[in-house]
């Protein structure tokens, strides 16, 4: 299995090097409540005036991947055309009890947990159909978690271009430096998807990484 992943990684890199696509399919990944849909909505508002999905404090609000095609980003004289895939939050454990605190009935909480589990599986499957990843992490939390390490490992195994988005820098306890320290091998762009802080730097990084 390790050999097959290595071959796939090298082959994918060679294909991307010599056969640049006119349009890149970019997945937005991360743990629940890191701000994935908020970022997807920010990108769409900035470049299309539309939104991707519902933003909520309830974890696993996005339980099915959502695709928006043909989003054109223009920065520093360059145009990057992407399909955006907003994926469900990745989690290693989903307990229906976590939903009860949001006022759900037990039946609804169990349904949510089941759908969230299915969403994790769907998100992982999408990795085989993407050209690059925006990995969103909450810069107010410890980045060195099993979920983040697992996601990064899966992305690296596939040889996919990766940008780590250190989100929520508008909050007083944010520390993007912790994310940079945890994953020094990857480019980390600090932003606030909610308020648009530093979002232009993210667009520049996307044009460079995915263009």
PDB file of C-alpha atoms in Angstrom:
ATOM      1  CA  UNK A   1       0.000   0.000   0.000  1.00  0.00           C
ATOM      2  CA  UNK A   2       2.843   2.390   0.855  1.00  0.00           C
ATOM      3  CA  UNK A   3       4.495   1.724  -2.511  1.00  0.00           C
ATOM      4  CA  UNK A   4       1.253   2.351  -4.395  1.00  0.00           C
ATOM      5  CA  UNK A   5       0.727   5.671  -2.608  1.00  0.00           C
ATOM      6  CA  UNK A   6       4.310   6.675  -3.386  1.00  0.00           C
ATOM      7  CA  UNK A   7       3.847   5.888  -7.077  1.00  0.00           C
ATOM      8  CA  UNK A   8       0.518   7.735  -7.153  1.00  0.00           C
ATOM      9  CA  UNK A   9       2.076  10.755  -5.446  1.00  0.00           C
ATOM     10  CA  UNK A  10       4.977  10.954  -7.922  1.00  0.00           C
ATOM     11  CA  UNK A  11       2.763  10.304 -10.942  1.00  0.00           C
ATOM     12  CA  UNK A  12       0.268  12.952  -9.861  1.00  0.00           C
ATOM     13  CA  UNK A  13       3.043  15.503  -9.361  1.00  0.00           C
ATOM     14  CA  UNK A  14       4.424  14.829 -12.855  1.00  0.00           C
ATOM     15  CA  UNK A  15       0.972  15.188 -14.419  1.00  0.00           C
ATOM     16  CA  UNK A  16       0.390  18.522 -12.676  1.00  0.00           C
ATOM     17  CA  UNK A  17       3.841  19.736 -13.692  1.00  0.00           C
ATOM     18  CA  UNK A  18       3.465  19.083 -17.420  1.00  0.00           C
ATOM     19  CA  UNK A  19      -0.291  19.305 -17.932  1.00  0.00           C
ATOM     20  CA  UNK A  20      -1.538  22.502 -16.331  1.00  0.00           C
ATOM     21  CA  UNK A  21      -5.318  22.643 -16.194  1.00  0.00           C
ATOM     22  CA  UNK A  22      -7.394  25.616 -17.267  1.00  0.00           C
ATOM     23  CA  UNK A  23      -9.496  25.066 -14.152  1.00  0.00           C
ATOM     24  CA  UNK A  24      -8.417  23.630 -10.793  1.00  0.00           C
ATOM     25  CA  UNK A  25     -10.757  21.763  -8.462  1.00  0.00           C
ATOM     26  CA  UNK A  26      -9.915  22.922  -4.931  1.00  0.00           C
ATOM     27  CA  UNK A  27     -11.255  21.241  -1.797  1.00  0.00           C
ATOM     28  CA  UNK A  28     -11.771  23.116   1.455  1.00  0.00           C
ATOM     29  CA  UNK A  29     -10.962  20.743   4.315  1.00  0.00           C
ATOM     30  CA  UNK A  30     -10.583  20.882   8.077  1.00  0.00           C
ATOM     31  CA  UNK A  31     -12.114  19.850  11.389  1.00  0.00           C
ATOM     32  CA  UNK A  32     -15.656  20.899  12.360  1.00  0.00           C
ATOM     33  CA  UNK A  33     -16.150  24.608  13.153  1.00  0.00           C
ATOM     34  CA  UNK A  34     -12.759  25.654  11.775  1.00  0.00           C
ATOM     35  CA  UNK A  35     -14.533  27.997   9.360  1.00  0.00           C
ATOM     36  CA  UNK A  36     -14.608  26.035   6.085  1.00  0.00           C
ATOM     37  CA  UNK A  37     -18.036  27.209   4.932  1.00  0.00           C
ATOM     38  CA  UNK A  38     -17.285  30.729   6.145  1.00  0.00           C
ATOM     39  CA  UNK A  39     -14.199  30.711   3.918  1.00  0.00           C
ATOM     40  CA  UNK A  40     -16.134  29.257   0.974  1.00  0.00           C
ATOM     41  CA  UNK A  41     -18.756  31.973   1.428  1.00  0.00           C
ATOM     42  CA  UNK A  42     -16.067  34.657   1.659  1.00  0.00           C
ATOM     43  CA  UNK A  43     -14.479  33.548  -1.615  1.00  0.00           C
ATOM     44  CA  UNK A  44     -17.823  33.406  -3.399  1.00  0.00           C
ATOM     45  CA  UNK A  45     -19.000  36.758  -2.034  1.00  0.00           C
ATOM     46  CA  UNK A  46     -15.760  38.403  -3.148  1.00  0.00           C
ATOM     47  CA  UNK A  47     -15.801  36.979  -6.670  1.00  0.00           C
ATOM     48  CA  UNK A  48     -19.393  36.050  -7.529  1.00  0.00           C
ATOM     49  CA  UNK A  49     -21.608  37.853  -5.003  1.00  0.00           C
ATOM     50  CA  UNK A  50     -23.092  34.495  -4.001  1.00  0.00           C
ATOM     51  CA  UNK A  51     -22.697  32.137  -1.017  1.00  0.00           C
ATOM     52  CA  UNK A  52     -21.923  28.449  -0.686  1.00  0.00           C
ATOM     53  CA  UNK A  53     -23.819  27.336   2.414  1.00  0.00           C
ATOM     54  CA  UNK A  54     -25.104  27.989   5.921  1.00  0.00           C
ATOM     55  CA  UNK A  55     -22.662  29.122   8.604  1.00  0.00           C
ATOM     56  CA  UNK A  56     -23.440  27.780  12.066  1.00  0.00           C
ATOM     57  CA  UNK A  57     -21.878  27.277  15.475  1.00  0.00           C
ATOM     58  CA  UNK A  58     -23.312  23.747  15.470  1.00  0.00           C
ATOM     59  CA  UNK A  59     -20.568  21.281  14.470  1.00  0.00           C
ATOM     60  CA  UNK A  60     -21.074  19.269  11.266  1.00  0.00           C
ATOM     61  CA  UNK A  61     -23.582  21.751   9.839  1.00  0.00           C
ATOM     62  CA  UNK A  62     -22.153  20.816   6.439  1.00  0.00           C
ATOM     63  CA  UNK A  63     -22.819  17.099   6.110  1.00  0.00           C
ATOM     64  CA  UNK A  64     -22.605  16.774   2.338  1.00  0.00           C
ATOM     65  CA  UNK A  65     -19.936  18.167   0.044  1.00  0.00           C
ATOM     66  CA  UNK A  66     -21.014  21.213  -1.964  1.00  0.00           C
ATOM     67  CA  UNK A  67     -19.525  22.118  -5.343  1.00  0.00           C
ATOM     68  CA  UNK A  68     -19.408  25.510  -7.022  1.00  0.00           C
ATOM     69  CA  UNK A  69     -17.828  25.579 -10.460  1.00  0.00           C
ATOM     70  CA  UNK A  70     -15.991  28.224 -12.457  1.00  0.00           C
ATOM     71  CA  UNK A  71     -15.076  30.773  -9.774  1.00  0.00           C
ATOM     72  CA  UNK A  72     -12.595  33.293 -11.225  1.00  0.00           C
ATOM     73  CA  UNK A  73     -10.102  34.911  -8.865  1.00  0.00           C
ATOM     74  CA  UNK A  74      -8.069  37.843 -10.211  1.00  0.00           C
ATOM     75  CA  UNK A  75      -4.985  38.958  -8.309  1.00  0.00           C
ATOM     76  CA  UNK A  76      -1.814  40.795  -9.375  1.00  0.00           C
ATOM     77  CA  UNK A  77      -2.772  40.529 -13.019  1.00  0.00           C
ATOM     78  CA  UNK A  78      -3.331  36.769 -12.847  1.00  0.00           C
ATOM     79  CA  UNK A  79      -6.624  34.939 -13.238  1.00  0.00           C
ATOM     80  CA  UNK A  80      -7.179  31.665 -11.400  1.00  0.00           C
ATOM     81  CA  UNK A  81     -10.310  29.711 -12.275  1.00  0.00           C
ATOM     82  CA  UNK A  82     -11.337  27.130  -9.702  1.00  0.00           C
ATOM     83  CA  UNK A  83     -14.124  24.775  -8.768  1.00  0.00           C
ATOM     84  CA  UNK A  84     -14.652  24.990  -5.010  1.00  0.00           C
ATOM     85  CA  UNK A  85     -15.634  21.915  -3.000  1.00  0.00           C
ATOM     86  CA  UNK A  86     -16.777  22.707   0.537  1.00  0.00           C
ATOM     87  CA  UNK A  87     -16.424  19.426   2.417  1.00  0.00           C
ATOM     88  CA  UNK A  88     -17.917  18.156   5.696  1.00  0.00           C
ATOM     89  CA  UNK A  89     -15.747  18.506   8.789  1.00  0.00           C
ATOM     90  CA  UNK A  90     -13.279  15.707   9.429  1.00  0.00           C
ATOM     91  CA  UNK A  91     -13.516  14.064  12.849  1.00  0.00           C
ATOM     92  CA  UNK A  92     -12.153  10.853  14.336  1.00  0.00           C
ATOM     93  CA  UNK A  93     -15.125  10.504  16.690  1.00  0.00           C
ATOM     94  CA  UNK A  94     -18.725  11.692  16.322  1.00  0.00           C
ATOM     95  CA  UNK A  95     -21.010  11.287  19.345  1.00  0.00           C
ATOM     96  CA  UNK A  96     -24.702  12.137  19.145  1.00  0.00           C
ATOM     97  CA  UNK A  97     -24.520  13.463  22.719  1.00  0.00           C
ATOM     98  CA  UNK A  98     -22.505  16.422  21.388  1.00  0.00           C
ATOM     99  CA  UNK A  99     -25.573  17.610  19.475  1.00  0.00           C
ATOM    100  CA  UNK A 100     -27.935  17.449  22.462  1.00  0.00           C
ATOM    101  CA  UNK A 101     -26.410  20.598  23.959  1.00  0.00           C
ATOM    102  CA  UNK A 102     -27.761  22.563  20.996  1.00  0.00           C
ATOM    103  CA  UNK A 103     -31.342  21.728  21.950  1.00  0.00           C
ATOM    104  CA  UNK A 104     -31.868  18.838  19.568  1.00  0.00           C
ATOM    105  CA  UNK A 105     -34.004  15.866  20.434  1.00  0.00           C
ATOM    106  CA  UNK A 106     -32.225  12.545  20.844  1.00  0.00           C
ATOM    107  CA  UNK A 107     -33.684  11.327  17.563  1.00  0.00           C
ATOM    108  CA  UNK A 108     -32.456  14.378  15.681  1.00  0.00           C
ATOM    109  CA  UNK A 109     -29.058  14.217  17.391  1.00  0.00           C
ATOM    110  CA  UNK A 110     -28.599  10.590  16.350  1.00  0.00           C
ATOM    111  CA  UNK A 111     -29.617  11.421  12.786  1.00  0.00           C
ATOM    112  CA  UNK A 112     -27.130  14.297  12.733  1.00  0.00           C
ATOM    113  CA  UNK A 113     -24.347  12.067  14.024  1.00  0.00           C
ATOM    114  CA  UNK A 114     -25.090   9.445  11.374  1.00  0.00           C
ATOM    115  CA  UNK A 115     -25.100  12.034   8.592  1.00  0.00           C
ATOM    116  CA  UNK A 116     -21.906  13.600   9.929  1.00  0.00           C
ATOM    117  CA  UNK A 117     -20.171  10.205   9.885  1.00  0.00           C
ATOM    118  CA  UNK A 118     -21.263   9.681   6.297  1.00  0.00           C
ATOM    119  CA  UNK A 119     -19.985  13.170   5.523  1.00  0.00           C
ATOM    120  CA  UNK A 120     -16.499  12.336   6.784  1.00  0.00           C
ATOM    121  CA  UNK A 121     -16.392   9.328   4.451  1.00  0.00           C
ATOM    122  CA  UNK A 122     -17.542  11.472   1.537  1.00  0.00           C
ATOM    123  CA  UNK A 123     -14.908  14.130   2.265  1.00  0.00           C
ATOM    124  CA  UNK A 124     -12.126  11.549   2.223  1.00  0.00           C
ATOM    125  CA  UNK A 125     -13.392  10.123  -1.092  1.00  0.00           C
ATOM    126  CA  UNK A 126     -13.309  13.583  -2.646  1.00  0.00           C
ATOM    127  CA  UNK A 127      -9.523  13.685  -2.170  1.00  0.00           C
ATOM    128  CA  UNK A 128      -9.161  11.451  -5.237  1.00  0.00           C
ATOM    129  CA  UNK A 129     -10.918  14.006  -7.445  1.00  0.00           C
ATOM    130  CA  UNK A 130      -9.160  17.222  -6.431  1.00  0.00           C
ATOM    131  CA  UNK A 131      -6.236  19.282  -7.736  1.00  0.00           C
ATOM    132  CA  UNK A 132      -5.413  21.144  -4.526  1.00  0.00           C
ATOM    133  CA  UNK A 133      -6.449  21.702  -0.922  1.00  0.00           C
ATOM    134  CA  UNK A 134      -7.200  24.632   1.343  1.00  0.00           C
ATOM    135  CA  UNK A 135      -6.875  23.161   4.829  1.00  0.00           C
ATOM    136  CA  UNK A 136      -8.615  25.388   7.363  1.00  0.00           C
ATOM    137  CA  UNK A 137      -7.450  25.331  10.976  1.00  0.00           C
ATOM    138  CA  UNK A 138      -8.752  27.338  13.934  1.00  0.00           C
ATOM    139  CA  UNK A 139      -5.810  29.479  15.049  1.00  0.00           C
ATOM    140  CA  UNK A 140      -7.273  29.788  18.557  1.00  0.00           C
ATOM    141  CA  UNK A 141      -6.863  26.037  19.160  1.00  0.00           C
ATOM    142  CA  UNK A 142      -3.980  23.572  19.425  1.00  0.00           C
ATOM    143  CA  UNK A 143      -3.203  22.623  15.799  1.00  0.00           C
ATOM    144  CA  UNK A 144      -1.337  19.440  16.619  1.00  0.00           C
ATOM    145  CA  UNK A 145      -4.405  17.193  16.800  1.00  0.00           C
ATOM    146  CA  UNK A 146      -5.022  13.703  15.464  1.00  0.00           C
ATOM    147  CA  UNK A 147      -7.521  15.116  12.969  1.00  0.00           C
ATOM    148  CA  UNK A 148      -5.148  17.734  11.539  1.00  0.00           C
ATOM    149  CA  UNK A 149      -2.223  15.327  11.374  1.00  0.00           C
ATOM    150  CA  UNK A 150      -4.415  12.710   9.656  1.00  0.00           C
ATOM    151  CA  UNK A 151      -5.715  15.180   7.076  1.00  0.00           C
ATOM    152  CA  UNK A 152      -2.236  16.502   6.287  1.00  0.00           C
ATOM    153  CA  UNK A 153      -0.918  12.943   5.984  1.00  0.00           C
ATOM    154  CA  UNK A 154      -3.671  11.959   3.542  1.00  0.00           C
ATOM    155  CA  UNK A 155      -3.067  15.061   1.423  1.00  0.00           C
ATOM    156  CA  UNK A 156       0.696  14.535   1.385  1.00  0.00           C
ATOM    157  CA  UNK A 157       0.266  10.872   0.442  1.00  0.00           C
ATOM    158  CA  UNK A 158      -1.648  11.976  -2.655  1.00  0.00           C
ATOM    159  CA  UNK A 159       0.880  14.646  -3.581  1.00  0.00           C
ATOM    160  CA  UNK A 160      -1.773  17.364  -3.683  1.00  0.00           C
ATOM    161  CA  UNK A 161      -0.759  21.040  -3.496  1.00  0.00           C
ATOM    162  CA  UNK A 162      -1.701  22.297  -0.034  1.00  0.00           C
ATOM    163  CA  UNK A 163      -2.233  25.669   1.594  1.00  0.00           C
ATOM    164  CA  UNK A 164      -2.973  25.787   5.306  1.00  0.00           C
ATOM    165  CA  UNK A 165      -5.379  28.566   6.260  1.00  0.00           C
ATOM    166  CA  UNK A 166      -4.904  29.770   9.846  1.00  0.00           C
ATOM    167  CA  UNK A 167      -8.414  31.112  10.403  1.00  0.00           C
ATOM    168  CA  UNK A 168     -10.011  33.305  13.102  1.00  0.00           C
ATOM    169  CA  UNK A 169      -7.064  35.687  13.568  1.00  0.00           C
ATOM    170  CA  UNK A 170      -9.635  38.350  14.545  1.00  0.00           C
ATOM    171  CA  UNK A 171     -10.018  36.615  17.930  1.00  0.00           C
ATOM    172  CA  UNK A 172      -7.766  37.747  20.803  1.00  0.00           C
ATOM    173  CA  UNK A 173      -6.353  34.294  21.599  1.00  0.00           C
ATOM    174  CA  UNK A 174      -5.426  33.480  17.997  1.00  0.00           C
ATOM    175  CA  UNK A 175      -1.903  32.199  17.372  1.00  0.00           C
ATOM    176  CA  UNK A 176      -1.121  31.402  13.722  1.00  0.00           C
ATOM    177  CA  UNK A 177       2.500  30.886  14.807  1.00  0.00           C
ATOM    178  CA  UNK A 178       1.482  27.639  16.525  1.00  0.00           C
ATOM    179  CA  UNK A 179       0.142  26.307  13.235  1.00  0.00           C
ATOM    180  CA  UNK A 180       3.321  27.325  11.403  1.00  0.00           C
ATOM    181  CA  UNK A 181       5.360  25.558  14.072  1.00  0.00           C
ATOM    182  CA  UNK A 182       3.249  22.386  13.879  1.00  0.00           C
ATOM    183  CA  UNK A 183       3.405  22.147  10.069  1.00  0.00           C
ATOM    184  CA  UNK A 184       6.587  23.977   8.983  1.00  0.00           C
ATOM    185  CA  UNK A 185       6.736  22.063   5.685  1.00  0.00           C
ATOM    186  CA  UNK A 186       3.638  23.849   4.361  1.00  0.00           C
ATOM    187  CA  UNK A 187       2.672  27.427   3.566  1.00  0.00           C
ATOM    188  CA  UNK A 188       0.423  28.886   6.267  1.00  0.00           C
ATOM    189  CA  UNK A 189      -1.719  31.946   5.530  1.00  0.00           C
ATOM    190  CA  UNK A 190      -3.304  33.687   8.558  1.00  0.00           C
ATOM    191  CA  UNK A 191      -6.767  35.156   7.841  1.00  0.00           C
ATOM    192  CA  UNK A 192     -10.164  35.914   9.260  1.00  0.00           C
ATOM    193  CA  UNK A 193     -12.670  34.431   6.834  1.00  0.00           C
ATOM    194  CA  UNK A 194     -15.480  36.054   8.813  1.00  0.00           C
ATOM    195  CA  UNK A 195     -14.122  39.611   8.610  1.00  0.00           C
ATOM    196  CA  UNK A 196     -11.987  39.308   5.486  1.00  0.00           C
ATOM    197  CA  UNK A 197      -8.751  40.184   7.275  1.00  0.00           C
ATOM    198  CA  UNK A 198      -5.671  39.325   5.171  1.00  0.00           C
ATOM    199  CA  UNK A 199      -7.865  37.627   2.558  1.00  0.00           C
ATOM    200  CA  UNK A 200      -5.929  39.258  -0.311  1.00  0.00           C
ATOM    201  CA  UNK A 201      -2.795  37.442   0.835  1.00  0.00           C
ATOM    202  CA  UNK A 202      -4.689  34.167   0.654  1.00  0.00           C
ATOM    203  CA  UNK A 203      -5.764  34.913  -2.920  1.00  0.00           C
ATOM    204  CA  UNK A 204      -2.153  35.654  -3.841  1.00  0.00           C
ATOM    205  CA  UNK A 205      -1.010  32.406  -2.246  1.00  0.00           C
ATOM    206  CA  UNK A 206      -3.746  30.500  -4.103  1.00  0.00           C
ATOM    207  CA  UNK A 207      -2.717  32.022  -7.433  1.00  0.00           C
ATOM    208  CA  UNK A 208       0.886  31.003  -6.773  1.00  0.00           C
ATOM    209  CA  UNK A 209       0.148  27.503  -5.443  1.00  0.00           C
ATOM    210  CA  UNK A 210      -2.728  26.477  -7.716  1.00  0.00           C
ATOM    211  CA  UNK A 211      -2.160  28.649 -10.798  1.00  0.00           C
TER     212      UNK A 211
END
